[in-house]
């Protein structure tokens, strides 16, 4: 480059400095964020900014706004968290402004925001007193076991069950598997027919949360923390046991590789190519809308067990609403979040239009979730699901790096399905990457 | 010379490009065909019937649902897109022309250095600027407003470059001097003379920029959270990420994608001659 005489650049530099100063001046506004020791109503008319990606939630918000003229909720329908909204939260936290008063966060992402100090403790705002209104196992996930603290209001959950085709099970002469061993055996039997049908499918897409839940069912505990720091055990014994079972089915060629929730999956369901799905409570509707031609043929059973006669289930998915640090109206935001997720009318809207299986203890009494379900051959599937919800281990802890953990696991799984490496290799890699990510965030990781 | 060749070989020669081009056209049009077919199907048929042919016609039901879902927010997204891509590109064209004129016809200190900075801007991918822009707009409290997308869209380094080249080629210095002699001010010269002489290049800049804005998905994704401000791309994306909650949205995403293609396709077809001239606009004096 031709060197430019310095004096020519001077006006340019001056301009740059001036514009930066101007911006800084604009930015220096309110840094008086009051610490929320006592959470009191503001006593005036307030507006709450609220971000969510639940379909149909606008109808619940309208209902609230009609009934509460003094607490108006301004809803932003944002893309799914992992598709951009989590990044937008992070950007806003980094910019120091722009987070909503109340925002949707999945359970597995809460610790991440807690560790960024981005969440308001809404225990004093009425959330702590509402504990009994929610399904038991959700509570440790929103309090992190901290005394008198609540960091989010649970919206929905995903107790896991086995969805299966009653007609095809009969046709293939398969008993509903009570143990995972029987499940693997059934997978082998179906594949042995050689007609292209499989007991179920396994693909690296949307795999992380699903696999974590299966490990959870077997008593695994991927994360733990105390004053010393974090412990990471993604490759613990129960998790390996789950991995080995699926490895065996992969090696035997017993599984379809159709990715779940895709049009391909819908088609495989509709064309009798998939006999079952290890899925969550919110999944029944996906089958119903994805493969409407299979009406009347589906049934639901408890998850297969690791010990004959046990009744363990696990949770896959589900979301919460958290009040972000710096909100001017934590009390009102909490009141709205509690109403949204416990009021029967609101819970019914979120269930019907958004497919949310409620975290509210009373939610299971919704008319839509009781009695015979026409799509499921008039079987009372939610009774099975309710029982599963009561059999979920309370000790599961999500780590602050689930984004890295899940994406690593899913990347590695592609290699497992290709036969390039073993499932255990994938677990080792995920363990390693997760520990590195924690350390990169300056978090202490203690040795086991 | 074709005339000298035996007839069979001549036919083959003219046939080969035809085959290649037909294959290429098929390759590019197939997804569009799929989109069209898919948007005529009901939710159930979408998954189970062959993707490239029709089943029961549900197009009108899909369109009706598309335009009424969430109080017709889709229409708003279309209007927003027209605003971002239309007004944004118009502003970018005007600014590019002004800057191009100044770079071409005015002598000032640091001209080439400043122009070098503009050219360097062509090389920076828009996505790389999104986060810094977000932080800037955030400190100005302008995130989640129309300005957050419009202001960055009104800047086009490539447009400045094209405008400069075009002004140098199409506007004779003598003409400007003559105008000055006659007492015309700078604004008059620019709007009455320069703009008219470089009009074909302006259309090209406008089209390039409006497509660039249309394609810049990342900027609105991180700037906007109020779905009333979304462009159609972000709106459809947002719906598509919610299909686990409401699988029926798939139908609307497909129909919405089809409808969103229509204005762009119309723009391409009706302005085709400008496109053809586009990349060469500065190369040959018209």
XYZ file of C-alpha atoms in Angstrom:
734
model
C 0.000 0.000 0.000
C 1.055 3.564 -0.647
C 1.734 5.247 2.656
C -0.548 8.157 3.331
C 0.880 11.255 4.972
C -0.277 11.305 8.546
C -1.821 14.751 8.448
C -4.221 13.567 5.767
C -5.556 10.930 8.072
C -5.985 13.271 10.973
C -9.454 14.600 10.055
C -10.609 11.041 9.483
C -9.384 9.910 12.898
C -10.963 12.923 14.516
C -14.256 12.038 12.873
C -14.065 8.462 14.073
C -13.269 9.517 17.628
C -16.110 12.015 17.619
C -18.651 9.483 16.406
C -17.498 6.962 18.992
C -17.831 9.569 21.710
C -21.308 10.388 20.491
C -22.259 6.737 20.670
C -20.761 6.366 24.112
C -22.786 9.355 25.271
C -25.953 7.753 23.973
C -25.051 4.554 25.759
C -24.310 5.981 29.174
C -27.879 6.114 30.380
C -29.409 4.158 33.205
C -26.965 1.948 35.031
C -28.959 2.239 38.207
C -30.195 -1.334 38.285
C -31.778 -1.837 41.650
C -30.910 -5.079 43.385
C -34.063 -7.107 43.851
C -33.842 -7.993 47.520
C -37.476 -7.223 48.189
C -39.706 -7.832 45.238
C -42.652 -5.488 45.473
C -45.430 -4.557 43.088
C -44.719 -1.238 41.446
C -48.279 -0.066 42.084
C -48.723 1.586 38.730
C -49.641 0.541 35.241
C -46.753 -1.384 33.708
C -45.891 -3.054 30.421
C -43.879 -6.253 30.353
C -41.759 -7.272 27.386
C -42.151 -10.973 26.826
C -40.399 -13.315 24.351
C -41.688 -16.755 23.520
C -41.789 -19.168 20.607
C -44.822 -21.220 21.595
C -47.379 -21.330 18.758
C -50.697 -19.807 19.794
C -49.332 -18.172 22.955
C -50.656 -14.828 21.671
C -54.146 -16.023 22.582
C -53.159 -16.627 26.197
C -51.484 -13.209 26.289
C -54.627 -11.553 24.906
C -56.657 -13.205 27.629
C -54.301 -11.946 30.326
C -54.247 -8.419 28.881
C -58.046 -8.298 28.909
C -58.191 -9.366 32.536
C -55.252 -7.292 33.806
C -55.441 -3.746 32.482
C -52.643 -2.637 34.828
C -50.112 -5.257 33.765
C -50.001 -5.279 29.991
C -47.854 -7.884 28.316
C -46.124 -7.035 25.069
C -45.413 -10.341 23.323
C -42.635 -10.901 20.783
C -42.988 -14.163 18.912
C -39.343 -15.055 18.373
C -37.677 -18.012 16.607
C -36.936 -21.169 18.578
C -34.148 -20.639 21.135
C -31.567 -22.757 19.418
C -32.443 -21.178 16.071
C -31.411 -17.695 17.183
C -33.180 -16.499 20.298
C -30.552 -17.817 22.747
C -27.948 -15.977 20.710
C -30.102 -12.870 20.881
C -30.352 -13.148 24.668
C -26.565 -13.457 24.792
C -26.102 -10.434 22.534
C -28.455 -8.351 24.647
C -26.768 -9.460 27.872
C -23.434 -8.489 26.349
C -24.793 -5.130 25.202
C -26.149 -4.536 28.690
C -29.648 -3.786 27.454
C -32.354 -5.284 25.333
C -33.228 -8.432 27.262
C -36.975 -8.811 27.749
C -38.561 -8.691 31.190
C -39.638 -12.274 30.737
C -38.196 -14.779 28.281
C -38.595 -18.402 27.320
C -35.664 -20.702 28.138
C -35.517 -24.487 27.992
C -34.576 -26.335 31.184
C -31.208 -27.411 29.856
C -30.221 -23.800 29.061
C -31.152 -22.253 32.409
C -27.799 -22.953 34.152
C -25.997 -21.151 31.338
C -27.953 -17.941 32.003
C -27.784 -18.377 35.757
C -23.999 -18.476 35.540
C -24.007 -15.325 33.432
C -25.934 -13.725 36.314
C -28.614 -12.917 33.779
C -31.583 -14.207 35.765
C -33.505 -12.464 38.504
C -34.265 -14.469 41.643
C -38.064 -14.452 41.545
C -38.480 -16.497 44.698
C -39.501 -13.360 46.672
C -41.841 -12.281 43.837
C -44.274 -15.070 44.587
C -42.595 -17.915 42.718
C -41.294 -19.664 45.861
C -44.827 -19.801 47.271
C -46.098 -21.380 44.062
C -43.938 -24.460 44.410
C -46.847 -26.839 45.024
C -48.542 -25.802 41.821
C -45.891 -27.508 39.701
C -44.889 -31.077 39.028
C -42.274 -32.113 41.602
C -39.298 -32.897 39.439
C -39.366 -29.550 37.643
C -38.545 -27.621 40.789
C -34.864 -28.554 41.259
C -34.364 -27.666 37.605
C -35.516 -24.059 38.143
C -34.030 -23.523 41.625
C -30.693 -25.353 41.183
C -31.172 -26.454 44.766
C -30.436 -22.933 46.036
C -32.192 -22.005 49.253
C -35.188 -19.654 48.818
C -34.307 -19.041 45.216
C -36.356 -19.568 42.069
C -34.999 -18.589 38.688
C -37.777 -19.570 36.312
C -41.390 -20.691 36.140
C -41.839 -24.096 34.458
C -44.085 -24.128 31.415
C -44.099 -27.627 30.034
C -42.407 -30.974 30.429
C -41.803 -34.119 28.418
C -42.236 -37.298 30.432
C -41.037 -40.143 28.248
C -43.019 -43.152 27.123
C -43.015 -45.667 24.316
C -45.405 -44.889 21.461
C -46.077 -48.032 19.465
C -48.290 -49.370 16.698
C -50.613 -51.834 18.425
C -51.776 -53.243 15.081
C -48.262 -53.829 13.733
C -46.977 -55.276 17.015
C -49.748 -57.834 16.770
C -49.085 -58.468 13.104
C -45.348 -59.009 13.745
C -46.075 -61.067 16.835
C -44.163 -58.753 19.164
C -44.922 -58.273 22.837
C -44.719 -54.726 24.180
C -41.151 -54.658 25.584
C -40.949 -54.205 29.339
C -37.161 -54.107 29.441
C -34.559 -52.575 27.137
C -33.236 -56.055 26.499
C -36.630 -57.065 25.158
C -36.715 -53.853 23.166
C -33.403 -54.669 21.463
C -34.599 -58.181 20.802
C -37.804 -56.901 19.231
C -35.765 -54.508 17.080
C -33.777 -57.462 15.840
C -36.901 -59.485 15.080
C -38.513 -56.696 13.080
C -35.367 -56.020 11.072
C -34.992 -59.746 10.386
C -38.182 -59.673 8.338
C -36.219 -57.744 5.743
C -39.252 -55.833 4.493
C -37.793 -52.410 5.217
C -39.670 -51.956 8.472
C -37.849 -51.173 11.723
C -38.853 -51.095 15.357
C -37.571 -47.540 15.616
C -35.143 -45.026 14.203
C -31.934 -43.365 15.351
C -30.340 -40.328 13.723
C -27.919 -37.666 14.961
C -30.530 -34.933 14.504
C -32.272 -33.797 17.715
C -30.351 -36.560 19.399
C -28.706 -34.889 22.409
C -31.749 -34.164 24.551
C -33.282 -37.514 23.714
C -30.195 -39.482 24.644
C -29.675 -37.449 27.818
C -33.190 -38.414 28.875
C -32.484 -42.111 28.339
C -29.343 -41.785 30.457
C -31.381 -39.888 33.045
C -33.822 -42.797 33.155
C -30.980 -45.166 33.985
C -29.860 -43.021 36.926
C -26.997 -41.263 35.145
C -25.956 -37.854 36.340
C -23.969 -35.887 33.806
C -23.305 -32.769 35.863
C -22.980 -31.811 39.465
C -21.611 -28.818 41.262
C -20.644 -27.705 44.726
C -18.385 -25.038 46.227
C -15.366 -26.723 44.690
C -16.648 -26.514 41.130
C -18.329 -28.643 38.479
C -18.134 -32.382 38.058
C -18.748 -33.766 34.589
C -19.551 -37.445 34.104
C -21.133 -37.808 30.677
C -19.355 -41.133 30.296
C -20.570 -42.595 33.595
C -21.564 -46.238 33.962
C -25.354 -45.865 33.489
C -24.840 -43.746 30.374
C -22.459 -46.329 28.945
C -25.004 -49.028 29.561
C -27.548 -47.088 27.478
C -24.946 -46.422 24.782
C -23.944 -50.076 24.615
C -27.530 -51.177 24.069
C -28.015 -48.805 21.145
C -24.561 -49.726 19.833
C -25.678 -53.325 19.718
C -28.788 -52.403 17.721
C -26.696 -50.238 15.366
C -24.195 -53.064 14.824
C -26.983 -55.506 14.051
C -28.508 -53.127 11.534
C -31.744 -53.123 13.510
C -32.467 -49.413 13.298
C -33.820 -47.081 10.665
C -31.705 -43.963 10.136
C -34.610 -41.684 9.276
C -34.251 -38.445 11.245
C -37.088 -37.903 13.716
C -39.536 -34.996 13.164
C -38.835 -34.749 9.431
C -41.206 -35.327 6.523
C -39.257 -38.538 5.932
C -40.136 -39.665 9.431
C -43.794 -38.787 8.921
C -43.805 -40.818 5.746
C -42.114 -43.806 7.403
C -44.763 -43.658 10.140
C -47.600 -43.440 7.646
C -46.207 -46.274 5.510
C -45.912 -48.692 8.445
C -42.110 -48.616 8.251
C -41.638 -47.594 11.883
C -43.369 -49.582 14.601
C -42.577 -47.422 17.591
C -41.046 -44.228 18.887
C -39.323 -43.639 22.199
C -40.849 -40.226 22.676
C -42.114 -37.597 25.067
C -45.557 -36.461 26.174
C -45.625 -33.638 23.634
C -44.977 -36.088 20.799
C -48.408 -37.643 20.460
C -49.629 -34.618 18.586
C -46.666 -34.799 16.209
C -47.601 -38.334 15.218
C -51.239 -37.347 14.907
C -50.533 -34.423 12.577
C -47.577 -36.036 10.810
C -49.240 -39.308 9.951
C -53.002 -38.759 10.192
C -53.673 -41.923 8.182
C -52.499 -44.065 11.106
C -55.441 -42.976 13.266
C -56.617 -45.528 15.792
C -53.537 -47.721 15.494
C -51.244 -46.219 18.095
C -50.901 -47.050 21.768
C -48.643 -45.908 24.583
C -46.675 -47.971 27.077
C -44.241 -47.026 29.850
C -40.602 -46.785 28.789
C -38.799 -50.124 28.750
C -36.822 -50.593 31.963
C -33.286 -51.525 32.887
C -34.558 -53.734 35.669
C -37.595 -55.895 35.173
C -40.451 -54.439 37.197
C -38.912 -50.990 37.708
C -40.889 -47.884 36.726
C -38.324 -45.212 35.941
C -39.013 -42.576 33.333
C -37.197 -39.382 32.323
C -37.902 -35.992 30.898
C -37.170 -34.883 27.350
C -37.619 -31.230 26.497
C -39.811 -28.613 28.057
C -39.389 -24.937 28.734
C -39.541 -22.317 31.422
C -40.015 -18.564 31.684
C -37.318 -16.550 33.400
C -37.226 -12.913 34.477
C -34.048 -11.303 33.212
C -31.743 -9.361 35.493
C -32.401 -5.648 35.145
C -36.124 -5.998 34.557
C -37.966 -3.037 36.057
C -40.982 -5.169 36.904
C -39.888 -8.557 38.256
C -42.985 -8.830 40.443
C -45.474 -8.272 37.642
C -43.489 -10.458 35.232
C -43.546 -13.276 37.789
C -47.272 -12.889 38.387
C -47.893 -13.153 34.669
C -45.571 -16.157 34.290
C -47.361 -17.962 37.127
C -50.776 -17.210 35.639
C -49.633 -18.230 32.161
C -48.482 -21.635 33.312
C -51.090 -22.504 35.939
C -54.369 -20.830 34.972
C -56.564 -23.549 33.417
C -57.593 -21.455 30.423
C -54.047 -20.420 29.623
C -52.649 -23.913 30.156
C -55.351 -25.260 27.841
C -54.360 -22.783 25.106
C -50.654 -23.630 25.400
C -51.504 -27.316 25.241
C -53.964 -27.148 22.398
C -52.209 -24.652 20.144
C -48.600 -24.973 21.232
C -48.402 -28.689 21.955
C -47.119 -28.014 25.480
C -47.591 -30.799 28.017
C -48.161 -28.716 31.151
C -45.722 -28.532 34.046
C -48.576 -27.358 36.276
C -49.624 -30.086 38.704
C -53.270 -29.429 37.840
C -52.490 -29.383 34.132
C -52.981 -33.113 33.928
C -56.679 -32.517 34.611
C -57.214 -30.629 31.371
C -60.121 -32.178 29.479
C -57.826 -32.661 26.477
C -55.469 -34.724 28.616
C -57.977 -37.023 30.249
C -60.037 -39.883 28.976
C -59.943 -41.793 25.720
C -57.945 -40.282 22.838
C -59.556 -40.945 19.442
C -56.283 -40.900 17.522
C -54.922 -43.525 19.881
C -57.790 -45.945 19.366
C -59.697 -44.423 22.305
C -56.955 -45.474 24.696
C -56.346 -43.259 27.726
C -52.723 -42.566 26.870
C -52.322 -39.635 29.264
C -52.856 -41.916 32.206
C -49.670 -43.738 31.207
C -47.916 -40.413 30.675
C -49.052 -39.071 34.059
C -47.674 -42.119 35.769
C -44.398 -41.663 33.914
C -44.251 -38.055 35.149
C -44.420 -39.350 38.719
C -41.485 -41.687 38.138
C -38.798 -39.209 37.155
C -35.585 -38.886 39.157
C -35.294 -35.459 40.847
C -31.515 -35.456 40.983
C -30.757 -34.681 37.354
C -28.699 -31.505 36.887
C -28.122 -29.710 33.583
C -24.704 -28.213 32.954
C -23.969 -24.696 31.764
C -22.639 -25.871 28.406
C -25.465 -27.924 26.933
C -25.094 -26.213 23.575
C -21.549 -27.575 23.218
C -22.394 -30.900 24.823
C -25.328 -31.634 22.540
C -23.692 -30.407 19.366
C -20.547 -32.451 20.072
C -22.581 -35.532 20.851
C -24.641 -35.121 17.685
C -21.541 -34.595 15.521
C -19.880 -37.639 17.016
C -23.018 -39.740 16.573
C -22.808 -39.281 12.821
C -19.523 -41.184 13.003
C -21.062 -43.857 15.211
C -23.870 -44.494 12.741
C -21.330 -44.635 9.893
C -19.419 -47.269 11.829
C -16.333 -45.021 11.968
C -16.222 -45.106 15.760
C -18.034 -46.585 18.727
C -20.752 -44.991 20.806
C -18.347 -45.036 23.747
C -15.833 -43.037 21.684
C -18.580 -40.485 21.109
C -19.235 -40.271 24.855
C -15.510 -39.827 25.567
C -15.286 -37.030 23.018
C -18.376 -35.331 24.409
C -16.999 -35.572 27.930
C -13.696 -34.053 26.818
C -15.230 -31.203 24.812
C -17.645 -30.366 27.618
C -14.871 -30.143 30.221
C -12.834 -27.958 27.863
C -15.798 -25.674 27.268
C -16.398 -25.279 31.003
C -12.739 -24.448 31.527
C -12.843 -22.005 28.630
C -15.572 -20.181 30.538
C -13.242 -20.030 33.545
C -15.327 -22.504 35.507
C -13.536 -24.918 37.772
C -13.948 -28.556 36.874
C -13.141 -30.929 39.718
C -11.715 -34.375 39.174
C -13.970 -37.288 39.886
C -17.977 -22.122 -39.823
C -21.103 -24.135 -39.311
C -22.098 -23.963 -42.940
C -19.064 -25.986 -43.988
C -19.792 -28.866 -41.628
C -21.808 -31.939 -42.570
C -25.455 -31.423 -41.545
C -25.456 -34.107 -38.845
C -22.505 -32.623 -37.014
C -24.000 -29.151 -37.227
C -27.206 -30.346 -35.656
C -25.282 -32.080 -32.924
C -23.404 -28.893 -32.234
C -26.545 -26.911 -31.765
C -28.191 -29.718 -29.842
C -25.493 -30.072 -27.170
C -25.925 -26.612 -25.615
C -29.656 -27.073 -25.748
C -29.436 -30.314 -23.789
C -27.036 -28.855 -21.249
C -29.117 -25.736 -20.783
C -32.339 -27.703 -20.507
C -30.774 -29.922 -17.876
C -29.519 -26.871 -15.988
C -32.935 -25.227 -16.194
C -34.542 -28.402 -14.876
C -32.028 -28.548 -12.056
C -32.794 -25.005 -10.995
C -36.535 -25.153 -11.538
C -37.144 -28.488 -9.833
C -37.113 -27.102 -6.271
C -39.512 -24.387 -7.396
C -41.770 -27.010 -8.902
C -41.638 -28.986 -5.676
C -42.513 -25.846 -3.749
C -45.471 -25.176 -5.987
C -46.757 -28.739 -5.776
C -46.183 -28.952 -2.028
C -48.116 -25.767 -1.361
C -51.217 -27.263 -2.950
C -51.293 -30.153 -0.473
C -52.962 -30.714 2.849
C -50.862 -31.489 5.909
C -51.391 -35.230 5.644
C -50.715 -35.443 1.912
C -47.541 -33.391 2.244
C -45.726 -36.248 3.933
C -47.119 -39.294 2.211
C -47.785 -38.370 -1.423
C -44.994 -38.120 -4.026
C -43.342 -34.713 -3.782
C -43.320 -33.855 -7.472
C -46.957 -34.454 -8.328
C -50.287 -33.189 -7.089
C -52.812 -34.874 -4.841
C -56.022 -33.341 -3.505
C -56.022 -29.609 -4.084
C -55.733 -27.696 -0.809
C -53.948 -24.612 -2.175
C -56.726 -22.150 -1.436
C -57.225 -23.398 2.087
C -53.472 -23.124 2.651
C -53.387 -19.589 1.283
C -56.360 -18.531 3.356
C -54.731 -19.908 6.510
C -51.434 -18.308 5.558
C -52.976 -14.853 5.255
C -55.077 -15.158 8.417
C -52.667 -16.928 10.796
C -51.704 -14.743 13.774
C -54.002 -11.944 12.558
C -52.488 -11.871 9.109
C -48.943 -11.136 10.229
C -47.698 -12.642 6.959
C -49.012 -9.658 4.997
C -47.099 -7.435 7.342
C -43.924 -9.393 6.673
C -44.399 -8.911 2.939
C -44.853 -5.173 3.413
C -41.792 -5.037 5.689
C -39.730 -6.903 3.117
C -40.813 -4.467 0.428
C -39.850 -1.642 2.758
C -36.420 -3.039 3.670
C -35.487 -4.236 0.203
C -37.219 -1.382 -1.641
C -36.569 1.701 0.461
C -33.220 0.350 1.679
C -32.037 -0.276 -1.874
C -33.383 3.107 -3.045
C -31.454 4.910 -0.318
C -28.360 2.824 -0.995
C -28.618 3.695 -4.704
C -28.922 7.404 -4.024
C -25.999 7.415 -1.593
C -23.912 5.274 -3.931
C -24.569 7.642 -6.815
C -23.654 10.650 -4.690
C -20.500 9.046 -3.394
C -19.608 7.677 -6.821
C -20.015 11.125 -8.352
C -17.834 12.725 -5.726
C -15.132 10.080 -6.100
C -15.227 10.372 -9.878
C -15.393 14.096 -10.406
C -14.113 15.850 -7.331
C -10.503 16.097 -6.268
C -9.855 16.171 -2.567
C -7.209 15.022 -0.160
C -7.344 11.338 0.718
C -9.688 10.550 -2.141
C -7.982 7.340 -3.132
C -7.449 6.300 0.483
C -11.136 6.803 1.224
C -12.068 4.942 -1.919
C -9.744 2.134 -0.853
C -11.630 1.896 2.425
C -14.916 1.683 0.520
C -13.525 -1.065 -1.701
C -12.317 -2.966 1.349
C -15.926 -2.814 2.531
C -16.942 -4.923 -0.463
C -14.829 -7.750 0.903
C -16.376 -7.788 4.378
C -19.255 -10.269 4.501
C -22.420 -8.682 5.938
C -22.759 -11.468 8.514
C -19.419 -10.509 10.056
C -20.734 -7.006 10.716
C -24.025 -8.049 12.252
C -22.856 -8.420 15.842
C -20.772 -5.203 15.953
C -23.734 -3.423 14.366
C -26.014 -4.884 17.003
C -23.815 -3.556 19.794
C -23.680 -0.114 18.131
C -27.414 0.029 17.577
C -28.005 -1.259 21.066
C -26.042 1.610 22.595
C -28.079 3.987 20.456
C -31.246 2.198 21.639
C -32.258 1.503 18.066
C -32.365 -2.286 18.089
C -35.742 -3.826 17.390
C -36.827 -0.878 15.202
C -37.172 -0.451 11.455
C -34.003 1.655 11.534
C -31.939 -1.275 12.763
C -32.379 -2.983 9.401
C -32.892 0.039 7.155
C -29.813 2.042 8.119
C -27.243 -0.730 7.512
C -29.134 -1.631 4.321
C -28.702 1.882 2.937
C -24.974 1.317 2.586
C -23.530 -0.433 -0.442
C -19.767 -0.319 -1.039
C -20.187 -2.238 -4.280
C -22.743 0.361 -5.365
C -20.275 3.183 -4.713
C -17.710 1.396 -6.816
C -20.119 0.781 -9.690
C -21.390 4.355 -9.540
C -17.899 5.797 -9.661
C -16.948 3.684 -12.666
C -20.149 4.615 -14.415
C -19.881 8.349 -13.720
C -16.311 8.350 -15.000
C -17.423 6.630 -18.177
C -20.719 8.354 -18.870
C -20.381 11.926 -17.583
C -17.944 14.110 -19.533
C -16.047 16.685 -17.468
C -16.908 19.302 -20.078
C -20.587 18.890 -19.399
C -20.149 19.532 -15.693
C -17.934 22.537 -16.371
C -20.470 23.903 -18.789
C -23.180 23.488 -16.174
C -21.058 25.312 -13.611
C -20.501 28.158 -16.063
C -24.232 28.419 -16.486
C -24.512 28.814 -12.746
C -25.822 25.408 -11.749
C -25.051 24.413 -8.143
C -23.648 21.054 -7.126
C -27.046 19.634 -6.214
C -28.556 20.748 -9.481
C -25.660 19.239 -11.430
C -25.977 15.995 -9.553
C -29.738 15.579 -9.735
C -30.393 17.098 -13.169
C -27.369 15.878 -15.116
C -25.371 13.127 -13.432
C -28.303 11.042 -12.233
C -29.854 11.037 -15.697
C -26.685 10.028 -17.471
C -25.977 7.073 -15.201
C -29.538 5.815 -14.876
C -28.936 2.304 -16.274
C -26.200 1.738 -13.696
C -28.509 2.972 -10.960
C -31.075 0.331 -11.804
C -28.362 -2.278 -11.591
C -27.185 -1.005 -8.229
C -30.759 -0.946 -6.997
C -31.358 -4.542 -8.036
C -28.090 -5.810 -6.608
C -28.717 -4.097 -3.327
C -32.328 -5.163 -2.988
C -31.292 -8.786 -3.539
C -28.467 -8.343 -1.044
C -30.919 -6.986 1.530
C -33.379 -9.766 0.786
C -30.631 -12.338 1.304
C -29.155 -10.764 4.413
C -31.002 -12.982 6.811
C -28.615 -12.637 9.708
C -29.006 -8.903 10.276
C -32.773 -8.923 10.966
C -32.366 -12.172 12.923
C -30.194 -10.516 15.512
C -31.619 -6.978 15.329
C -35.331 -7.712 15.535
C -37.416 -9.490 18.133
C -40.818 -7.953 17.475
C -42.391 -10.191 14.866
C -44.332 -7.210 13.478
C -41.009 -5.895 12.181
C -39.802 -9.129 10.568
C -39.095 -9.427 6.867
C -40.768 -12.403 5.257
C -37.618 -14.549 5.324
C -37.228 -14.234 9.085
C -40.959 -14.675 9.661
C -41.098 -17.946 7.756
C -37.920 -19.104 9.453
C -39.469 -18.316 12.796
C -42.595 -20.342 11.991
C -40.465 -23.173 10.735
C -38.634 -23.370 14.056
C -41.958 -23.710 15.869
C -43.229 -26.794 14.047
C -42.479 -29.039 17.002
C -45.128 -27.125 18.925
C -47.536 -26.932 16.025
C -46.754 -29.293 13.121
C -49.493 -27.641 11.067
C -47.183 -24.632 10.600
C -45.250 -26.633 7.986
C -48.127 -26.122 5.592
C -48.020 -22.358 6.102
C -44.242 -22.219 5.764
C -44.468 -23.993 2.407
C -47.316 -21.815 1.120
C -45.608 -18.709 2.502
C -42.369 -19.589 0.720
C -44.216 -19.900 -2.561
C -45.966 -16.557 -2.164
C -42.711 -14.857 -1.162
C -41.044 -16.049 -4.355
C -43.658 -14.427 -6.584
C -42.640 -10.746 -6.245
C -38.975 -11.601 -6.685
C -39.715 -13.710 -9.758
C -41.790 -10.881 -11.234
C -39.010 -8.391 -10.549
C -36.488 -10.637 -12.245
C -38.561 -11.230 -15.328
C -39.687 -7.641 -15.846
C -36.238 -6.149 -15.234
C -34.330 -8.842 -17.029
C -32.593 -6.539 -19.495
C -31.031 -4.580 -16.654
C -29.742 -7.764 -15.128
C -28.105 -8.751 -18.365
C -26.389 -5.398 -18.549
C -25.555 -5.478 -14.864
C -22.112 -6.974 -14.451
C -20.859 -5.249 -17.609
C -22.542 -1.935 -16.924
C -19.280 -0.103 -16.345
C -17.341 -1.998 -18.977
C -18.770 -0.683 -22.200
C -19.920 2.794 -23.004
C -23.530 2.604 -23.928
